CSV table of C-alpha atoms in Angstrom, one decimal:
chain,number,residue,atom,x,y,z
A,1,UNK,CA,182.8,144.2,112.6
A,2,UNK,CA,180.2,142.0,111.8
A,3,UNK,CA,177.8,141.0,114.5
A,4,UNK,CA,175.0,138.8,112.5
A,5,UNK,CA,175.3,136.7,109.5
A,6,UNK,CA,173.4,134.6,107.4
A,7,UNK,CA,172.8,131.4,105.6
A,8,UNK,CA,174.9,132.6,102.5
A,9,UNK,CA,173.5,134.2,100.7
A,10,UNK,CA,170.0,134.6,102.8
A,11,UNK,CA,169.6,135.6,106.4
A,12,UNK,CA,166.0,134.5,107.4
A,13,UNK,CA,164.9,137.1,109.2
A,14,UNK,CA,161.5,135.3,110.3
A,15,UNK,CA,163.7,132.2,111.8
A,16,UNK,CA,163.4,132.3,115.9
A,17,UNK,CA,166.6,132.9,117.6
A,18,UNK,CA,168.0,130.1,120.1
A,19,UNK,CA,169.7,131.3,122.7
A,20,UNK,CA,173.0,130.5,121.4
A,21,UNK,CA,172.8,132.7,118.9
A,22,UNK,CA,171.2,135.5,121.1
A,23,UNK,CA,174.7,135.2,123.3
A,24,UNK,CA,176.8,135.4,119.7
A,25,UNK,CA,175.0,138.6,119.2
A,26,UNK,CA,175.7,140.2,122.4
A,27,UNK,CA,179.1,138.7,122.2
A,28,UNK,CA,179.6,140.1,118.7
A,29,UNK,CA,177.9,143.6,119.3
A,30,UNK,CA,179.5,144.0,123.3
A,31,UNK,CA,182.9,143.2,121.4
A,32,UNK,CA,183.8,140.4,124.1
A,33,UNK,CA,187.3,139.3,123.4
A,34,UNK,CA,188.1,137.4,126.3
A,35,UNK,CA,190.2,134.5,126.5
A,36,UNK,CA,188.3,131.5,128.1
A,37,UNK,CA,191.0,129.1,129.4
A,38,UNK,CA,191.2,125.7,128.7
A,39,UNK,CA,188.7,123.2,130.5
A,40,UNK,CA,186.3,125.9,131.5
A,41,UNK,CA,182.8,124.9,131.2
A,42,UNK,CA,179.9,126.6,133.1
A,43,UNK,CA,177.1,125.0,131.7
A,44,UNK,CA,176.3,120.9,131.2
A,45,UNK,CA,174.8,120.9,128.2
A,46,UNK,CA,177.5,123.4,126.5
A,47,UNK,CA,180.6,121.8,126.1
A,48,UNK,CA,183.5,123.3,124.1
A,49,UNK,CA,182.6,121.3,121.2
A,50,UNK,CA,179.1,123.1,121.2
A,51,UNK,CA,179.2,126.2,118.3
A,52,UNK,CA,177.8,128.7,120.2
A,53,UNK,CA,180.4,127.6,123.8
A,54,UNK,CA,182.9,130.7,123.3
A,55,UNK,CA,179.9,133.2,122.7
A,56,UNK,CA,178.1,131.5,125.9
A,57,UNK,CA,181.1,131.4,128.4
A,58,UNK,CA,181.9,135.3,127.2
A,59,UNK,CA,178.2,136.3,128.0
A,60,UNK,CA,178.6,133.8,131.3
A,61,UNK,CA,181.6,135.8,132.0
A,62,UNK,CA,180.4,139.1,132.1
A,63,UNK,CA,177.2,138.3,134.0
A,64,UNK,CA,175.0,138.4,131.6
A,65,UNK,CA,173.5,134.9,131.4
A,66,UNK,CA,173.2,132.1,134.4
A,67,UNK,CA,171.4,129.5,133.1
A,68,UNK,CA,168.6,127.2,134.3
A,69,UNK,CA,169.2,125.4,137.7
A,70,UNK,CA,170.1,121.7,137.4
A,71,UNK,CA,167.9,118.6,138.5
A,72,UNK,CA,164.4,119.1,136.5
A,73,UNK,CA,162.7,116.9,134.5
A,74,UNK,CA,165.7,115.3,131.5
A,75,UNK,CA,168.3,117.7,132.6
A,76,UNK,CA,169.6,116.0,136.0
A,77,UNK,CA,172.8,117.4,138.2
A,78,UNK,CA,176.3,116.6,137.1
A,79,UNK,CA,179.1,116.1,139.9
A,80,UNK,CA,179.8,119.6,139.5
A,81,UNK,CA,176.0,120.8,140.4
A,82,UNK,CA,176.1,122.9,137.1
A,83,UNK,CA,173.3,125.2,135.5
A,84,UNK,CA,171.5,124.6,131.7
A,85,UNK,CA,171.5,126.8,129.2
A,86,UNK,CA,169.3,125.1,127.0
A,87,UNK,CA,171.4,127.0,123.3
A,88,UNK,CA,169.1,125.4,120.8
A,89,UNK,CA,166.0,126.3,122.7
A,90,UNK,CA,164.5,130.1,121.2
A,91,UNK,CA,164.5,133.0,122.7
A,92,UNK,CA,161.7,135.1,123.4
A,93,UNK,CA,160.9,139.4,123.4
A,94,UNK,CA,161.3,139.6,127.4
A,95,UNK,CA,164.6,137.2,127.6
A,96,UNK,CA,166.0,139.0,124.5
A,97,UNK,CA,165.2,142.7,126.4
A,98,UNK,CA,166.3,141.2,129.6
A,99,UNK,CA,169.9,140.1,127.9
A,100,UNK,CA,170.2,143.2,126.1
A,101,UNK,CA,169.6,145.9,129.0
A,102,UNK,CA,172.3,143.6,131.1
A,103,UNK,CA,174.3,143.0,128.5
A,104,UNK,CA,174.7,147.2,127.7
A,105,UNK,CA,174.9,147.9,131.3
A,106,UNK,CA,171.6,149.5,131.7
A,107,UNK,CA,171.2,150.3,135.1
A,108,UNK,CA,168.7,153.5,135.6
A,109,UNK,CA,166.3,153.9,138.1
A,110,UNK,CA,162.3,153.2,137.1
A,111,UNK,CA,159.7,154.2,138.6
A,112,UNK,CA,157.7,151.7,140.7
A,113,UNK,CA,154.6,151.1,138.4
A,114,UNK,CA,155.9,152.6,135.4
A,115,UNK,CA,154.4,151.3,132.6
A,116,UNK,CA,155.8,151.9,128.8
A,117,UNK,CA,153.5,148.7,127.2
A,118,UNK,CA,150.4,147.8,127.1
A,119,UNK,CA,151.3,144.1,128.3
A,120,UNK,CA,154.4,144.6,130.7
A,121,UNK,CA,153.3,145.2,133.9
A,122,UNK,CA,155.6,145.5,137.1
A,123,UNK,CA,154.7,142.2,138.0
A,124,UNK,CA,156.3,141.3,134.8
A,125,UNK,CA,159.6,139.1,135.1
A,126,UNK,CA,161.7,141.3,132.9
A,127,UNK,CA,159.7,144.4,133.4
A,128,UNK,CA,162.6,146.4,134.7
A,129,UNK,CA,164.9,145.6,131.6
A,130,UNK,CA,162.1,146.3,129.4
A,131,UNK,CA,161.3,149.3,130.9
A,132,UNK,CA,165.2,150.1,131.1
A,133,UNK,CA,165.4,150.0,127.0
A,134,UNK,CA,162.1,151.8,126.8
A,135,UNK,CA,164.0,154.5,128.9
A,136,UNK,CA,166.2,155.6,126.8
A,137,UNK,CA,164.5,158.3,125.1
A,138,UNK,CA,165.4,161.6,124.2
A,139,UNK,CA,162.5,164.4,124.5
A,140,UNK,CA,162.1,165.5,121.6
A,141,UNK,CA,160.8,161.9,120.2
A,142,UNK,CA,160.3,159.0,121.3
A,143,UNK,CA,163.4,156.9,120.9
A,144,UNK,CA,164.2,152.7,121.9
A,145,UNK,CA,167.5,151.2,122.1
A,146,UNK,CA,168.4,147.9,120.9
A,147,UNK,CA,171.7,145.8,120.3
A,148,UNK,CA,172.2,145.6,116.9
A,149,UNK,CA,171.0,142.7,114.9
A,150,UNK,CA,167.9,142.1,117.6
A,151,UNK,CA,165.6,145.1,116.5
A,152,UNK,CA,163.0,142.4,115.3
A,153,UNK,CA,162.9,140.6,118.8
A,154,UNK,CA,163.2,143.6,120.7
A,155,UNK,CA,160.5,145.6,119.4
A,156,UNK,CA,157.7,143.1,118.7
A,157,UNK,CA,155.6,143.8,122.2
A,158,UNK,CA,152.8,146.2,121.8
A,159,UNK,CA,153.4,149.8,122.7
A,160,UNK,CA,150.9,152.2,124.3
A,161,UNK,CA,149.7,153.9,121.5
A,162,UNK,CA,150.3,151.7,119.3
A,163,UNK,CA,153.5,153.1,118.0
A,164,UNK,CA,156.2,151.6,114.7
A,165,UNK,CA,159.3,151.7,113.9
A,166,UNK,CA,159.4,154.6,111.6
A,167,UNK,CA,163.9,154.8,110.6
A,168,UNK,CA,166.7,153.5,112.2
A,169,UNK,CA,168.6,156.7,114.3
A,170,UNK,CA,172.0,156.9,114.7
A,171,UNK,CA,173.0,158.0,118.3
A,172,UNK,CA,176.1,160.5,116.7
A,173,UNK,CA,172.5,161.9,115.1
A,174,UNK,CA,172.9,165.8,115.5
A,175,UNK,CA,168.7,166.1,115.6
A,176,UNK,CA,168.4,164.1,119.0
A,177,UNK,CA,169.5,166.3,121.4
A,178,UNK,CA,173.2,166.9,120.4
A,179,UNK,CA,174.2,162.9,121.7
A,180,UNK,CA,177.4,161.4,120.2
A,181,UNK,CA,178.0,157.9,119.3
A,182,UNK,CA,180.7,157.3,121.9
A,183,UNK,CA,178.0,158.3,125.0
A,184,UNK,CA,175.6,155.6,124.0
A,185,UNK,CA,175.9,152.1,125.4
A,186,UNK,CA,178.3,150.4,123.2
A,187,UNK,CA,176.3,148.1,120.3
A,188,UNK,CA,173.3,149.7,120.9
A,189,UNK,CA,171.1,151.0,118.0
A,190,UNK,CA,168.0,153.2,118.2
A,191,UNK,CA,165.0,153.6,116.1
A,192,UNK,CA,162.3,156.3,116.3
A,193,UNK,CA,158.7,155.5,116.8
A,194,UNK,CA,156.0,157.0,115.7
């Protein structure tokens, strides 16, 4: 299944993301299938002529995305009072971690203060997604999740102790505590730190 491509035969892995392709991604790596029906359009400036307006209305569907409110500066209210989404704007580390705990149905509890990096408080906007993805670890190493094809974006915030991706892991691993593939999060990918 593929889930990222390139630019034939490159793939640019220093290019930002836009947020269009972030919800291709999740859409790719979730496996969304769903049949959007004809007329259907949740967001102004994504019509179904946009590339990226399947991907968008699957991720919209599963409440995953929502979109800027209408009626700010150049993006005013249409008749039907409907959100942005802004695809060709990029993406940054704490909306990519916020999609990605949502989109793989992270739910956990956190402790109130807990703090896995450095520069994500509480207070943080998308601390508790962060701190959702920094959660699952297995103890005998430290261990982050990420949907595939976002490791780059997810992983760029600076860890206490100042930790790096050392291999990708494979959750059907038998050396992290016996889990199989088909009990992690579907499209999710893990990579020690060390």
């Amino acid at each position: 299944k593929v889930i990222v491509s390139g630019y034939g035969d490159t793939f640019r892995p220093s290019n930002p993301v836009t947020r269009g392709q972030m919800a291709k991604f999740i859409t790719n790596a979730a496996n969304y299938t769903d049949t959007i029906p004809s007329g259907v359009q949740h967001f102004t400036d994504v019509p179904a002529s946009n590339p990226f307006y399947l991907y968008l209305e699957r991720v919209y569907a599963h409440g995953i995305i929502s979109g800027y409110p209408c009626g700010t500066v150049g993006e005013p209210c249409d008749a039907l009072m409907r959100p942005y989404y802004r695809p060709a704007s990029t993406i940054n580390r704490g909306q990519a971690a916020k999609v990605s705990a949502v989109g793989a149905g992270l739910s956990q509890s956190i402790p109130p203060g807990q703090q896995s990096f450095a520069d994500v408080t509480s207070s943080h906007p998308f601390w508790i997604q962060i701190e959702r993805l920094a959660a699952m670890a297995f103890p005998d190493r430290q261990i982050v999740v990420g949907v595939l094809g976002l490791q780059r974006i997810l992983f760029g915030a600076q860890h206490v102790g100042k930790p790096r991706i050392v291999r990708p892991v494979h959750l059907d691993d038998d050396r992290i505590g016996g889990r199989r593939h088909h009990e992690a999060p579907v499209g999710l990918v893990a990579f020690e730190l060390g």
